[in-house]
PDB file of C-alpha atoms in Angstrom:
ATOM      1  CA  UNK R   1      22.919   0.190  -9.045  1.00 50.00           C
ATOM      2  CA  UNK R   2      21.516   1.644  -5.826  1.00 51.00           C
ATOM      3  CA  UNK R   3      23.122   4.646  -4.206  1.00 56.00           C
ATOM      4  CA  UNK R   4      24.285   4.409  -0.619  1.00 59.00           C
ATOM      5  CA  UNK R   5      21.268   6.560   0.386  1.00 62.00           C
ATOM      6  CA  UNK R   6      18.906   4.083  -1.300  1.00 50.00           C
ATOM      7  CA  UNK R   7      20.691   1.173   0.390  1.00 49.00           C
ATOM      8  CA  UNK R   8      20.356   2.914   3.761  1.00 56.00           C
ATOM      9  CA  UNK R   9      16.629   3.491   3.157  1.00 56.00           C
ATOM     10  CA  UNK R  10      16.108  -0.180   2.258  1.00 49.00           C
ATOM     11  CA  UNK R  11      18.041  -1.304   5.331  1.00 54.00           C
ATOM     12  CA  UNK R  12      15.945   1.027   7.486  1.00 61.00           C
ATOM     13  CA  UNK R  13      12.708  -0.395   6.058  1.00 58.00           C
ATOM     14  CA  UNK R  14      13.931  -3.946   6.624  1.00 86.00           C
ATOM     15  CA  UNK R  15      14.914  -3.103  10.196  1.00 89.00           C
ATOM     16  CA  UNK R  16      11.497  -1.571  10.866  1.00 91.00           C
ATOM     17  CA  UNK R  17       9.739  -4.644   9.439  1.00 92.00           C
ATOM     18  CA  UNK R  18      11.863  -7.018  11.528  1.00 94.00           C
ATOM     19  CA  UNK R  19      11.255  -4.929  14.663  1.00 94.00           C
ATOM     20  CA  UNK R  20       7.487  -4.849  14.002  1.00 94.00           C
ATOM     21  CA  UNK R  21       7.417  -8.622  13.617  1.00 95.00           C
ATOM     22  CA  UNK R  22       9.493  -9.451  16.688  1.00 96.00           C
ATOM     23  CA  UNK R  23       7.357  -7.088  18.773  1.00 96.00           C
ATOM     24  CA  UNK R  24       4.227  -8.710  17.300  1.00 96.00           C
ATOM     25  CA  UNK R  25       5.612 -12.122  18.340  1.00 95.00           C
ATOM     26  CA  UNK R  26       6.096 -10.927  21.923  1.00 95.00           C
ATOM     27  CA  UNK R  27       2.714  -9.174  22.032  1.00 95.00           C
ATOM     28  CA  UNK R  28       0.780 -12.176  20.729  1.00 95.00           C
ATOM     29  CA  UNK R  29       2.570 -14.489  23.159  1.00 93.00           C
ATOM     30  CA  UNK R  30       1.907 -12.136  26.069  1.00 93.00           C
ATOM     31  CA  UNK R  31      -1.817 -12.106  25.255  1.00 94.00           C
ATOM     32  CA  UNK R  32      -1.885 -15.886  24.829  1.00 92.00           C
ATOM     33  CA  UNK R  33      -2.902 -15.623  21.170  1.00 94.00           C
ATOM     34  CA  UNK R  34      -0.974 -18.690  20.067  1.00 93.00           C
ATOM     35  CA  UNK R  35      -3.024 -19.376  16.923  1.00 93.00           C
ATOM     36  CA  UNK R  36      -2.164 -15.910  15.582  1.00 95.00           C
ATOM     37  CA  UNK R  37       1.550 -16.657  15.979  1.00 94.00           C
ATOM     38  CA  UNK R  38       1.372 -19.074  13.045  1.00 95.00           C
ATOM     39  CA  UNK R  39       1.337 -16.172  10.578  1.00 95.00           C
ATOM     40  CA  UNK R  40       4.770 -15.053  11.817  1.00 96.00           C
ATOM     41  CA  UNK R  41       6.495 -18.454  11.865  1.00 97.00           C
ATOM     42  CA  UNK R  42       8.071 -20.264   8.922  1.00 97.00           C
ATOM     43  CA  UNK R  43       6.896 -23.859   8.474  1.00 98.00           C
ATOM     44  CA  UNK R  44      10.404 -25.041   9.433  1.00 98.00           C
ATOM     45  CA  UNK R  45      10.764 -22.738  12.456  1.00 98.00           C
ATOM     46  CA  UNK R  46      12.877 -24.020  15.354  1.00 98.00           C
ATOM     47  CA  UNK R  47      12.492 -23.040  19.017  1.00 97.00           C
ATOM     48  CA  UNK R  48      15.210 -23.829  21.529  1.00 97.00           C
ATOM     49  CA  UNK R  49      15.972 -22.682  25.020  1.00 94.00           C
ATOM     50  CA  UNK R  50      15.947 -23.615  28.681  1.00 87.00           C
ATOM     51  CA  UNK R  51      13.215 -24.152  31.222  1.00 80.00           C
ATOM     52  CA  UNK R  52      12.840 -25.770  34.622  1.00 74.00           C
ATOM     53  CA  UNK R  53      11.238 -29.156  35.314  1.00 76.00           C
ATOM     54  CA  UNK R  54      12.729 -29.923  38.751  1.00 75.00           C
ATOM     55  CA  UNK R  55      16.094 -29.013  37.169  1.00 79.00           C
ATOM     56  CA  UNK R  56      17.242 -26.916  34.185  1.00 82.00           C
ATOM     57  CA  UNK R  57      16.109 -28.640  30.995  1.00 89.00           C
ATOM     58  CA  UNK R  58      16.972 -27.936  27.359  1.00 94.00           C
ATOM     59  CA  UNK R  59      13.929 -27.502  25.136  1.00 94.00           C
ATOM     60  CA  UNK R  60      13.870 -27.878  21.364  1.00 97.00           C
ATOM     61  CA  UNK R  61      10.845 -27.827  19.102  1.00 98.00           C
ATOM     62  CA  UNK R  62      11.154 -28.344  15.328  1.00 99.00           C
ATOM     63  CA  UNK R  63       8.492 -27.048  12.949  1.00 98.00           C
ATOM     64  CA  UNK R  64       5.708 -24.480  13.220  1.00 98.00           C
ATOM     65  CA  UNK R  65       3.213 -26.860  14.831  1.00 98.00           C
ATOM     66  CA  UNK R  66       5.686 -27.987  17.504  1.00 98.00           C
ATOM     67  CA  UNK R  67       6.609 -24.356  18.277  1.00 97.00           C
ATOM     68  CA  UNK R  68       2.929 -23.442  18.608  1.00 97.00           C
ATOM     69  CA  UNK R  69       2.328 -26.430  20.888  1.00 97.00           C
ATOM     70  CA  UNK R  70       5.194 -25.273  23.137  1.00 94.00           C
ATOM     71  CA  UNK R  71       3.616 -21.789  23.281  1.00 94.00           C
ATOM     72  CA  UNK R  72       0.318 -23.439  24.349  1.00 95.00           C
ATOM     73  CA  UNK R  73       2.180 -25.363  27.072  1.00 93.00           C
ATOM     74  CA  UNK R  74       3.840 -22.184  28.355  1.00 91.00           C
ATOM     75  CA  UNK R  75       0.470 -20.409  28.461  1.00 92.00           C
ATOM     76  CA  UNK R  76      -0.984 -23.294  30.470  1.00 92.00           C
ATOM     77  CA  UNK R  77       1.788 -22.913  33.085  1.00 90.00           C
ATOM     78  CA  UNK R  78       2.098 -19.133  33.410  1.00 93.00           C
ATOM     79  CA  UNK R  79       0.256 -15.915  32.657  1.00 94.00           C
ATOM     80  CA  UNK R  80       2.150 -12.915  31.315  1.00 94.00           C
ATOM     81  CA  UNK R  81       1.878  -9.861  33.589  1.00 95.00           C
ATOM     82  CA  UNK R  82       4.235  -7.301  32.029  1.00 95.00           C
ATOM     83  CA  UNK R  83       7.360  -6.865  29.921  1.00 95.00           C
ATOM     84  CA  UNK R  84      10.158  -4.323  29.907  1.00 96.00           C
ATOM     85  CA  UNK R  85      12.561  -4.462  26.966  1.00 96.00           C
ATOM     86  CA  UNK R  86      16.051  -3.878  28.316  1.00 98.00           C
ATOM     87  CA  UNK R  87      17.723  -3.944  24.920  1.00 97.00           C
ATOM     88  CA  UNK R  88      16.865  -4.779  21.340  1.00 98.00           C
ATOM     89  CA  UNK R  89      19.538  -5.127  18.659  1.00 97.00           C
ATOM     90  CA  UNK R  90      18.637  -5.794  15.037  1.00 96.00           C
ATOM     91  CA  UNK R  91      21.239  -6.613  12.423  1.00 93.00           C
ATOM     92  CA  UNK R  92      19.875  -7.719   9.081  1.00 90.00           C
ATOM     93  CA  UNK R  93      17.520 -10.620   9.753  1.00 92.00           C
ATOM     94  CA  UNK R  94      18.888 -11.330  13.230  1.00 96.00           C
ATOM     95  CA  UNK R  95      17.559  -9.943  16.503  1.00 97.00           C
ATOM     96  CA  UNK R  96      19.095 -10.072  19.979  1.00 98.00           C
ATOM     97  CA  UNK R  97      17.037  -8.887  22.925  1.00 98.00           C
ATOM     98  CA  UNK R  98      16.923  -8.918  26.682  1.00 98.00           C
ATOM     99  CA  UNK R  99      13.571  -8.541  28.427  1.00 98.00           C
ATOM    100  CA  UNK R 100      12.530  -8.289  32.056  1.00 97.00           C
ATOM    101  CA  UNK R 101       9.218 -10.096  32.311  1.00 96.00           C
ATOM    102  CA  UNK R 102       6.791 -10.756  35.129  1.00 97.00           C
ATOM    103  CA  UNK R 103       4.771 -13.956  35.093  1.00 96.00           C
ATOM    104  CA  UNK R 104       2.013 -15.320  37.295  1.00 96.00           C
ATOM    105  CA  UNK R 105       2.023 -19.058  37.974  1.00 93.00           C
ATOM    106  CA  UNK R 106      -1.489 -20.215  37.122  1.00 93.00           C
ATOM    107  CA  UNK R 107      -1.831 -22.706  39.992  1.00 90.00           C
ATOM    108  CA  UNK R 108      -1.037 -20.666  43.102  1.00 92.00           C
ATOM    109  CA  UNK R 109      -0.868 -17.170  41.605  1.00 94.00           C
ATOM    110  CA  UNK R 110       2.777 -16.566  42.587  1.00 94.00           C
ATOM    111  CA  UNK R 111       4.370 -13.741  40.558  1.00 96.00           C
ATOM    112  CA  UNK R 112       8.047 -13.765  39.624  1.00 96.00           C
ATOM    113  CA  UNK R 113      10.291 -11.514  37.574  1.00 97.00           C
ATOM    114  CA  UNK R 114      12.300 -13.391  34.941  1.00 96.00           C
ATOM    115  CA  UNK R 115      15.070 -11.975  32.745  1.00 97.00           C
ATOM    116  CA  UNK R 116      15.040 -13.579  29.295  1.00 97.00           C
ATOM    117  CA  UNK R 117      17.749 -13.163  26.664  1.00 98.00           C
ATOM    118  CA  UNK R 118      16.521 -14.118  23.225  1.00 97.00           C
ATOM    119  CA  UNK R 119      17.861 -14.465  19.725  1.00 98.00           C
ATOM    120  CA  UNK R 120      15.502 -14.530  16.757  1.00 97.00           C
ATOM    121  CA  UNK R 121      16.378 -15.169  13.120  1.00 96.00           C
ATOM    122  CA  UNK R 122      14.191 -14.262  10.156  1.00 95.00           C
ATOM    123  CA  UNK R 123      14.160 -15.432   6.554  1.00 92.00           C
ATOM    124  CA  UNK R 124      12.059 -13.566   4.020  1.00 88.00           C
ATOM    125  CA  UNK R 125      10.173 -11.828   6.832  1.00 89.00           C
ATOM    126  CA  UNK R 126       9.242 -15.092   8.604  1.00 93.00           C
ATOM    127  CA  UNK R 127      10.695 -16.280  11.892  1.00 96.00           C
ATOM    128  CA  UNK R 128      12.861 -19.358  11.337  1.00 97.00           C
ATOM    129  CA  UNK R 129      14.577 -19.611  14.716  1.00 98.00           C
ATOM    130  CA  UNK R 130      13.837 -18.539  18.283  1.00 98.00           C
ATOM    131  CA  UNK R 131      16.391 -19.143  21.023  1.00 98.00           C
ATOM    132  CA  UNK R 132      15.455 -18.087  24.561  1.00 96.00           C
ATOM    133  CA  UNK R 133      17.554 -18.274  27.704  1.00 95.00           C
ATOM    134  CA  UNK R 134      15.590 -17.338  30.820  1.00 94.00           C
ATOM    135  CA  UNK R 135      17.047 -16.940  34.287  1.00 93.00           C
ATOM    136  CA  UNK R 136      16.466 -20.565  35.306  1.00 90.00           C
ATOM    137  CA  UNK R 137      16.606 -19.803  39.044  1.00 89.00           C
ATOM    138  CA  UNK R 138      13.786 -17.276  38.622  1.00 91.00           C
ATOM    139  CA  UNK R 139      11.834 -19.877  36.626  1.00 89.00           C
ATOM    140  CA  UNK R 140      12.439 -22.384  39.446  1.00 87.00           C
ATOM    141  CA  UNK R 141      11.009 -19.910  41.989  1.00 89.00           C
ATOM    142  CA  UNK R 142       8.011 -19.301  39.727  1.00 89.00           C
ATOM    143  CA  UNK R 143       7.138 -22.927  39.031  1.00 82.00           C
TER     144      UNK R 143
END
């Protein structure tokens, strides 16, 4: 049986690992390194969220390959400029975060600040679910 100190140490290690991986996800996406994302995603990973295609649209991608394809599509539309993490909460294998991000639209070069709230779930150290809710009005101004 583990002591409460040992349990706290294990929880701390798990939290650090989860934080490293979610930050790696954001960093790879910001640099456009979509192929490298595959090592973080479970084969059955699901992405869901909102975007703007002339109106707010729900997006859902099932499976690692579909999630990577969506990341490629996002990179084709916008370029990441900078990120500020407003909050990051980790509880077990679940992460909630809010980020202020600046993107450049690749066509005309317009830059817009977008607040994105995200929820990420891990299983065995791999990402199994990503849910992102951006400020859709800011996305509309950007695109």
